[in-house]
């Protein structure tokens, strides 16, 4: 048997006709930039998340950069985030000349640890402007204490929701848990387009207006520029595709959750739950399982074995950001964030896409059992 980490073809087969019809309609209209599909998708995403506003942009990375720009973050400012995330979270901070300041993660959820965040803020972070908690793998960070700290220390809270559209924290969706929230429509995300795309949500009308300006070179009236922005727009073609896919998102998410729970049961049944650390979902959270990540000793050997028996896996992420070459100038060293470093050595993502079948999950678990028997 072969089980891919992600099989987008099976999803595409089901929506192909509908998607191609919408793509054709955009081509027939010859309206490619900021038309009715982007506006429509913005309304629909805002509705879905429960936010007042949504602004379509060119990628999740751009969403982060534009959020920071709208927050007034510039050279020398500090922005606090987790070192255990996709590079873009900290890359966006550095791109603006600002300084990423890292805080270690919670060992169970892998999201930024509010206690460590509080300890850092108590010591004082001179020039801090914002916090970017990341909702990793599909589960929201512990936002209540993070927001309280943001308020206390006058820091804007920007959610990195790239992996977590539809995730819930205490009954509220990712997208309304901070001052702004950044989404990605990269193909491997739960709602993916056919290329790059992104979106911001906010309840703040001033920030929404600013984001709309920044994505078109800082202009409200064409050719008159109030500030320096950039060109970062979501394409009509991508928006049209996303509007088709958004209708299925809840069903796909439910299928991911079902697959996640099924893995949990299969690992328990196989007697693997003390060898394989299963994902921990914090009470009050709805994880949307963008990834099903287990923690194991001998991770690299297991991964190689699984590849040899046809099971695709991935390591998100093999090197925490404070140890990346490009961030050497920040002065961090090995041992600074032990939980992130340990997780980077042990985390392994298994196939979890909505169309994954029970027999395939059973195969994945039996292969892992086989590996640990040897
Ligand atoms: C994917 C991702 C991004 C970046 O999104 P792109 O659309 O690829 O630019 C940012 N943060 C996290 C946590 C991500 O997973």
Short mmCIF file of C-alpha atoms and ligand atoms in Angstrom, two decimals:
data_model
loop_
_atom_site.label_atom_id
_atom_site.label_comp_id
_atom_site.label_asym_id
_atom_site.label_seq_id
_atom_site.Cartn_x
_atom_site.Cartn_y
_atom_site.Cartn_z
CA UNK A 1 0.00 0.00 0.00
CA UNK A 2 1.09 3.58 -0.65
CA UNK A 3 -0.12 6.43 1.56
CA UNK A 4 0.91 9.91 0.55
CA UNK A 5 1.31 12.62 3.16
CA UNK A 6 -1.16 14.73 1.20
CA UNK A 7 -3.19 13.79 -1.83
CA UNK A 8 -4.73 16.87 -3.40
CA UNK A 9 -5.71 14.98 -6.54
CA UNK A 10 -8.51 13.12 -4.75
CA UNK A 11 -10.00 16.41 -3.64
CA UNK A 12 -9.59 18.01 -7.04
CA UNK A 13 -11.43 15.19 -8.75
CA UNK A 14 -14.56 15.97 -6.75
CA UNK A 15 -14.61 19.72 -7.38
CA UNK A 16 -13.00 19.83 -10.81
CA UNK A 17 -16.13 20.69 -12.81
CA UNK A 18 -17.25 23.40 -10.44
CA UNK A 19 -13.81 24.94 -10.19
CA UNK A 20 -13.21 24.97 -13.94
CA UNK A 21 -16.59 26.60 -14.53
CA UNK A 22 -15.65 29.44 -12.16
CA UNK A 23 -12.18 29.79 -13.67
CA UNK A 24 -13.74 30.04 -17.09
CA UNK A 25 -16.18 32.69 -15.85
CA UNK A 26 -13.26 34.82 -14.60
CA UNK A 27 -11.47 34.42 -17.93
CA UNK A 28 -14.63 35.34 -19.81
CA UNK A 29 -15.01 38.45 -17.65
CA UNK A 30 -11.35 39.43 -18.24
CA UNK A 31 -11.40 41.00 -14.77
CA UNK A 32 -8.37 39.63 -12.96
CA UNK A 33 -7.53 41.98 -10.12
CA UNK A 34 -9.72 43.01 -7.16
CA UNK A 35 -13.08 42.19 -8.68
CA UNK A 36 -16.24 40.56 -7.45
CA UNK A 37 -14.65 37.26 -6.46
CA UNK A 38 -12.12 38.82 -4.11
CA UNK A 39 -14.83 41.02 -2.61
CA UNK A 40 -17.15 38.03 -2.36
CA UNK A 41 -14.54 35.84 -0.74
CA UNK A 42 -13.66 38.59 1.74
CA UNK A 43 -17.29 38.77 2.82
CA UNK A 44 -17.55 34.99 3.04
CA UNK A 45 -14.34 34.54 5.04
CA UNK A 46 -15.34 37.34 7.43
CA UNK A 47 -18.67 35.60 7.89
CA UNK A 48 -17.02 32.23 8.38
CA UNK A 49 -14.60 33.52 11.03
CA UNK A 50 -17.06 35.91 12.61
CA UNK A 51 -14.89 38.96 11.94
CA UNK A 52 -16.10 42.36 10.81
CA UNK A 53 -13.57 42.71 7.98
CA UNK A 54 -11.41 40.57 5.73
CA UNK A 55 -8.78 41.71 3.25
CA UNK A 56 -7.42 39.45 0.51
CA UNK A 57 -3.68 39.54 -0.14
CA UNK A 58 -1.09 37.68 -2.19
CA UNK A 59 0.10 35.14 0.40
CA UNK A 60 0.16 34.26 4.07
CA UNK A 61 3.64 35.74 4.29
CA UNK A 62 2.35 39.02 2.88
CA UNK A 63 -0.57 38.92 5.31
CA UNK A 64 1.97 38.84 8.16
CA UNK A 65 4.09 41.62 6.65
CA UNK A 66 1.06 43.82 6.00
CA UNK A 67 -0.32 43.19 9.51
CA UNK A 68 2.99 44.31 10.97
CA UNK A 69 3.08 47.35 8.69
CA UNK A 70 -0.47 48.26 9.69
CA UNK A 71 0.60 47.88 13.31
CA UNK A 72 3.30 50.47 12.68
CA UNK A 73 6.15 48.00 13.18
CA UNK A 74 9.37 49.20 11.62
CA UNK A 75 13.15 49.06 11.91
CA UNK A 76 14.42 48.32 15.41
CA UNK A 77 11.00 47.46 16.85
CA UNK A 78 10.65 44.13 18.58
CA UNK A 79 7.99 41.53 17.89
CA UNK A 80 7.59 38.50 20.14
CA UNK A 81 6.82 35.10 18.65
CA UNK A 82 7.55 31.38 18.79
CA UNK A 83 10.71 29.79 17.35
CA UNK A 84 8.73 26.64 16.52
CA UNK A 85 6.80 27.67 13.42
CA UNK A 86 7.12 28.00 9.67
CA UNK A 87 9.85 30.46 8.76
CA UNK A 88 7.46 33.13 7.46
CA UNK A 89 6.30 34.13 10.95
CA UNK A 90 9.70 35.45 11.95
CA UNK A 91 10.79 36.19 8.39
CA UNK A 92 8.02 38.77 8.08
CA UNK A 93 9.26 40.53 11.22
CA UNK A 94 12.85 40.62 9.99
CA UNK A 95 11.82 41.76 6.49
CA UNK A 96 10.56 45.03 8.03
CA UNK A 97 13.84 45.57 9.85
CA UNK A 98 12.18 44.64 13.13
CA UNK A 99 13.68 42.18 15.60
CA UNK A 100 12.08 38.80 16.32
CA UNK A 101 12.14 37.96 20.03
CA UNK A 102 11.44 34.31 20.71
CA UNK A 103 9.56 32.61 23.53
CA UNK A 104 9.55 28.84 24.00
CA UNK A 105 6.53 26.64 23.39
CA UNK A 106 4.25 24.57 25.57
CA UNK A 107 5.50 20.96 25.43
CA UNK A 108 2.01 19.53 24.88
CA UNK A 109 0.40 21.88 22.36
CA UNK A 110 3.63 23.14 20.69
CA UNK A 111 2.13 26.64 20.75
CA UNK A 112 3.77 29.64 22.42
CA UNK A 113 3.78 29.22 26.21
CA UNK A 114 1.91 32.06 27.97
CA UNK A 115 3.91 31.56 31.19
CA UNK A 116 7.23 32.01 29.41
CA UNK A 117 5.74 34.98 27.57
CA UNK A 118 4.72 36.57 30.85
CA UNK A 119 8.14 35.93 32.39
CA UNK A 120 9.80 37.63 29.43
CA UNK A 121 7.47 40.62 29.52
CA UNK A 122 7.98 41.00 33.26
CA UNK A 123 11.71 41.29 32.67
CA UNK A 124 10.87 43.92 30.05
CA UNK A 125 11.33 43.94 26.29
CA UNK A 126 12.40 47.41 25.24
CA UNK A 127 10.79 48.48 21.97
CA UNK A 128 8.29 45.63 21.83
CA UNK A 129 5.31 46.45 19.60
CA UNK A 130 3.45 43.22 18.99
CA UNK A 131 3.06 39.52 19.72
CA UNK A 132 2.48 36.92 17.00
CA UNK A 133 1.09 33.71 18.47
CA UNK A 134 0.93 30.92 15.88
CA UNK A 135 -1.95 28.45 15.82
CA UNK A 136 0.26 25.51 14.94
CA UNK A 137 -0.89 22.33 13.16
CA UNK A 138 -4.54 23.43 13.36
CA UNK A 139 -4.86 24.23 17.05
CA UNK A 140 -5.24 27.73 18.49
CA UNK A 141 -2.65 29.04 20.90
CA UNK A 142 -3.82 29.74 24.46
CA UNK A 143 -5.18 33.13 23.50
CA UNK A 144 -6.89 34.29 26.73
CA UNK A 145 -3.65 34.82 28.71
CA UNK A 146 -1.83 36.03 25.58
CA UNK A 147 -4.47 38.68 24.93
CA UNK A 148 -4.46 39.72 28.57
CA UNK A 149 -0.67 40.16 28.39
CA UNK A 150 -1.03 42.10 25.13
CA UNK A 151 -3.43 44.46 26.83
CA UNK A 152 -1.31 44.84 29.97
CA UNK A 153 1.90 45.57 28.06
CA UNK A 154 0.19 47.51 25.23
CA UNK A 155 1.22 45.09 22.50
CA UNK A 156 -0.85 44.35 19.43
CA UNK A 157 -1.70 40.68 19.07
CA UNK A 158 -1.44 39.33 15.53
CA UNK A 159 -2.63 35.76 15.01
CA UNK A 160 -0.72 33.58 12.57
CA UNK A 161 -3.70 31.47 11.55
CA UNK A 162 -2.10 30.11 8.38
CA UNK A 163 -2.57 26.51 9.50
CA UNK A 164 -5.82 26.96 11.36
CA UNK A 165 -8.76 28.28 9.39
CA UNK A 166 -11.85 27.05 11.21
CA UNK A 167 -10.04 26.27 14.45
CA UNK A 168 -11.86 27.34 17.60
CA UNK A 169 -10.79 28.57 21.00
CA UNK A 170 -13.45 28.79 23.72
CA UNK A 171 -16.18 28.97 21.07
CA UNK A 172 -14.53 31.63 18.90
CA UNK A 173 -12.79 31.02 15.61
CA UNK A 174 -9.21 31.76 14.66
CA UNK A 175 -9.46 35.14 12.98
CA UNK A 176 -11.20 36.95 15.83
CA UNK A 177 -8.86 36.05 18.70
CA UNK A 178 -6.37 38.88 18.23
CA UNK A 179 -6.26 42.41 16.78
CA UNK A 180 -5.56 41.02 13.32
CA UNK A 181 -5.29 37.53 11.95
CA UNK A 182 -3.29 36.19 9.01
CA UNK A 183 -4.41 33.32 6.79
CA UNK A 184 -2.63 31.48 3.98
CA UNK A 185 -4.24 29.73 1.03
CA UNK A 186 -1.08 27.88 0.06
CA UNK A 187 -2.16 24.54 -1.46
CA UNK A 188 -1.25 22.43 1.61
CA UNK A 189 -3.35 24.50 4.01
CA UNK A 190 -6.86 23.38 4.94
CA UNK A 191 -8.29 25.90 2.49
CA UNK A 192 -5.80 26.02 -0.36
CA UNK A 193 -5.91 27.74 -3.73
CA UNK A 194 -4.06 26.83 -6.94
CA UNK A 195 -0.94 28.83 -6.10
CA UNK A 196 -0.33 31.52 -3.52
CA UNK A 197 -2.95 33.51 -1.69
CA UNK A 198 -3.67 35.01 1.72
CA UNK A 199 -6.19 36.92 3.80
CA UNK A 200 -6.32 39.13 6.86
CA UNK A 201 -9.24 39.46 9.23
CA UNK A 202 -9.87 42.12 11.86
CA UNK A 203 -12.70 43.78 13.75
CA UNK A 204 -10.94 47.13 13.71
CA UNK A 205 -12.18 49.41 10.89
CA UNK A 206 -9.04 51.57 10.97
CA UNK A 207 -6.75 48.57 10.59
CA UNK A 208 -8.95 47.14 7.83
CA UNK A 209 -8.78 50.41 5.91
CA UNK A 210 -5.04 50.60 6.38
CA UNK A 211 -4.58 47.04 5.12
CA UNK A 212 -6.69 47.81 2.04
CA UNK A 213 -4.44 50.77 1.32
CA UNK A 214 -1.18 48.98 1.98
CA UNK A 215 -1.96 46.19 -0.50
CA UNK A 216 -2.27 48.76 -3.32
CA UNK A 217 0.86 50.81 -2.71
CA UNK A 218 -0.64 52.87 0.09
CA UNK A 219 -3.21 54.61 -2.05
CA UNK A 220 -6.89 55.23 -1.42
CA UNK A 221 -7.32 57.26 -4.58
CA UNK A 222 -5.45 55.79 -7.53
CA UNK A 223 -2.06 57.42 -8.19
CA UNK A 224 -2.17 59.38 -4.89
CA UNK A 225 -0.11 57.68 -2.18
CA UNK A 226 -0.55 58.47 1.49
CA UNK A 227 2.17 56.04 2.50
CA UNK A 228 4.47 53.46 1.00
CA UNK A 229 2.75 50.11 0.72
CA UNK A 230 3.28 47.28 -1.70
CA UNK A 231 1.52 45.29 -4.39
CA UNK A 232 -0.07 42.38 -2.59
CA UNK A 233 -3.44 41.37 -3.93
CA UNK A 234 -5.31 38.12 -4.07
CA UNK A 235 -6.03 37.18 -7.70
CA UNK A 236 -9.59 36.93 -8.96
CA UNK A 237 -8.79 33.46 -10.30
CA UNK A 238 -7.61 32.27 -6.90
CA UNK A 239 -10.54 33.91 -5.14
CA UNK A 240 -12.99 32.21 -7.52
CA UNK A 241 -11.39 28.82 -6.79
CA UNK A 242 -11.40 29.50 -3.06
CA UNK A 243 -15.10 30.44 -3.10
CA UNK A 244 -15.90 27.02 -4.52
CA UNK A 245 -13.68 25.29 -1.97
CA UNK A 246 -14.93 27.31 1.01
CA UNK A 247 -18.34 25.66 0.62
CA UNK A 248 -16.70 22.31 1.38
CA UNK A 249 -14.36 23.49 4.12
CA UNK A 250 -16.53 22.46 7.07
CA UNK A 251 -17.07 18.96 5.66
CA UNK A 252 -13.34 18.60 4.96
CA UNK A 253 -12.51 19.87 8.43
CA UNK A 254 -14.91 17.38 10.02
CA UNK A 255 -13.25 14.61 8.00
CA UNK A 256 -9.81 15.70 9.27
CA UNK A 257 -11.08 15.71 12.86
CA UNK A 258 -12.60 12.27 12.36
CA UNK A 259 -9.31 10.99 10.98
CA UNK A 260 -7.42 12.54 13.88
CA UNK A 261 -9.65 10.86 16.45
CA UNK A 262 -9.38 7.59 14.55
CA UNK A 263 -5.58 7.72 14.68
CA UNK A 264 -5.81 8.34 18.44
CA UNK A 265 -7.91 5.18 18.83
CA UNK A 266 -5.73 3.11 16.51
CA UNK A 267 -2.55 4.08 18.38
CA UNK A 268 -4.18 3.26 21.73
CA UNK A 269 -5.41 -0.06 20.40
CA UNK A 270 -1.98 -0.95 19.06
CA UNK A 271 -0.53 -0.29 22.52
CA UNK A 272 1.67 2.47 21.15
CA UNK A 273 0.48 5.38 23.22
CA UNK A 274 3.49 5.40 25.54
CA UNK A 275 6.00 5.15 22.67
CA UNK A 276 4.19 7.59 20.40
CA UNK A 277 3.12 10.91 21.91
CA UNK A 278 -0.21 11.76 20.32
CA UNK A 279 -1.44 15.28 19.58
CA UNK A 280 -2.81 17.00 22.68
CA UNK A 281 -5.87 19.13 22.18
CA UNK A 282 -6.32 21.70 24.92
CA UNK A 283 -9.76 21.84 26.54
CA UNK A 284 -12.08 24.27 24.78
CA UNK A 285 -10.13 23.98 21.53
CA UNK A 286 -11.32 22.67 18.21
CA UNK A 287 -8.26 21.61 16.25
CA UNK A 288 -8.70 21.49 12.49
CA UNK A 289 -5.77 19.06 12.14
CA UNK A 290 -3.85 20.78 9.38
CA UNK A 291 -1.27 18.25 10.51
CA UNK A 292 -1.43 15.19 12.73
CA UNK A 293 1.94 15.40 14.45
CA UNK A 294 3.22 12.70 16.76
CA UNK A 295 6.38 12.80 18.85
CA UNK A 296 8.71 9.80 18.87
CA UNK A 297 12.26 8.92 19.83
CA UNK A 298 14.22 7.59 16.84
CA UNK A 299 12.13 9.88 14.64
CA UNK A 300 14.50 9.93 11.67
CA UNK A 301 14.82 6.13 11.62
CA UNK A 302 11.05 5.76 11.82
CA UNK A 303 10.61 8.24 9.01
CA UNK A 304 13.05 6.38 6.78
CA UNK A 305 11.32 3.09 7.58
CA UNK A 306 7.90 4.53 6.77
CA UNK A 307 9.21 5.85 3.46
CA UNK A 308 10.50 2.37 2.65
CA UNK A 309 7.03 0.89 3.18
CA UNK A 310 5.24 3.57 1.17
CA UNK A 311 4.08 5.97 3.90
CA UNK A 312 4.72 9.65 3.31
CA UNK A 313 5.58 11.81 6.33
CA UNK A 314 7.12 15.23 6.91
CA UNK A 315 9.02 17.04 9.63
CA UNK A 316 7.45 20.32 10.65
CA UNK A 317 9.97 21.75 11.55
CA UNK A 318 13.46 20.25 11.76
CA UNK A 319 15.22 23.42 12.97
CA UNK A 320 13.75 26.02 15.35
CA UNK A 321 14.05 29.54 14.03
CA UNK A 322 16.46 30.83 16.70
CA UNK A 323 19.07 28.40 15.35
CA UNK A 324 18.65 29.31 11.67
CA UNK A 325 21.70 30.69 9.92
CA UNK A 326 19.91 33.84 8.79
CA UNK A 327 19.07 34.71 12.41
CA UNK A 328 22.56 34.23 13.77
CA UNK A 329 22.80 38.00 14.25
CA UNK A 330 20.04 37.79 16.87
CA UNK A 331 22.54 36.12 19.19
CA UNK A 332 20.56 33.07 20.26
CA UNK A 333 22.29 29.77 20.91
CA UNK A 334 21.51 26.09 21.31
CA UNK A 335 19.73 25.44 24.59
CA UNK A 336 17.91 28.77 24.67
CA UNK A 337 14.53 27.18 23.88
CA UNK A 338 14.82 23.56 24.99
CA UNK A 339 11.19 22.56 24.36
CA UNK A 340 11.30 23.79 20.77
CA UNK A 341 14.65 22.10 20.21
CA UNK A 342 13.45 18.77 21.60
CA UNK A 343 10.21 18.92 19.61
CA UNK A 344 12.14 19.67 16.41
CA UNK A 345 14.02 16.41 16.96
CA UNK A 346 10.95 14.26 17.68
CA UNK A 347 7.99 15.64 15.72
CA UNK A 348 6.66 13.73 12.75
CA UNK A 349 3.59 14.58 10.65
CA UNK A 350 1.49 11.67 9.40
CA UNK A 351 -1.03 11.71 6.54
CA UNK A 352 -4.31 13.30 7.75
CA UNK A 353 -6.03 14.78 4.66
CA UNK A 354 -9.85 14.56 4.55
CA UNK A 355 -10.06 11.84 1.88
CA UNK A 356 -7.68 9.50 3.74
CA UNK A 357 -9.37 6.13 4.21
CA UNK A 358 -9.61 4.01 7.34
CA UNK A 359 -7.64 1.17 5.74
CA UNK A 360 -4.82 3.60 4.97
CA UNK A 361 -4.73 4.86 8.54
CA UNK A 362 -4.65 1.30 9.82
CA UNK A 363 -1.74 0.61 7.50
CA UNK A 364 0.17 3.67 8.77
CA UNK A 365 -0.32 2.63 12.41
CA UNK A 366 0.57 -1.01 11.71
CA UNK A 367 3.79 0.09 10.02
CA UNK A 368 4.71 2.20 13.04
CA UNK A 369 3.92 -0.75 15.33
CA UNK A 370 6.11 -2.95 13.15
CA UNK A 371 8.99 -0.49 13.40
CA UNK A 372 8.91 -0.36 17.19
CA UNK A 373 8.62 -4.17 17.49
CA UNK A 374 11.99 -4.63 15.84
C1 LIG B 1 2.12 28.60 5.48
C2 LIG B 1 2.45 29.44 6.63
C3 LIG B 1 2.76 30.79 6.49
C4 LIG B 1 3.01 31.46 5.18
O1 LIG B 1 2.02 31.36 4.24
P1 LIG B 1 2.37 31.47 2.68
O2 LIG B 1 1.02 31.61 2.06
O3 LIG B 1 3.08 30.23 2.29
O4 LIG B 1 3.20 32.69 2.47
C5 LIG B 1 2.97 31.54 7.64
N1 LIG B 1 2.90 30.99 8.85
C6 LIG B 1 2.62 29.68 9.03
C7 LIG B 1 2.55 29.13 10.42
C8 LIG B 1 2.40 28.86 7.92
O5 LIG B 1 2.15 27.56 8.11
#
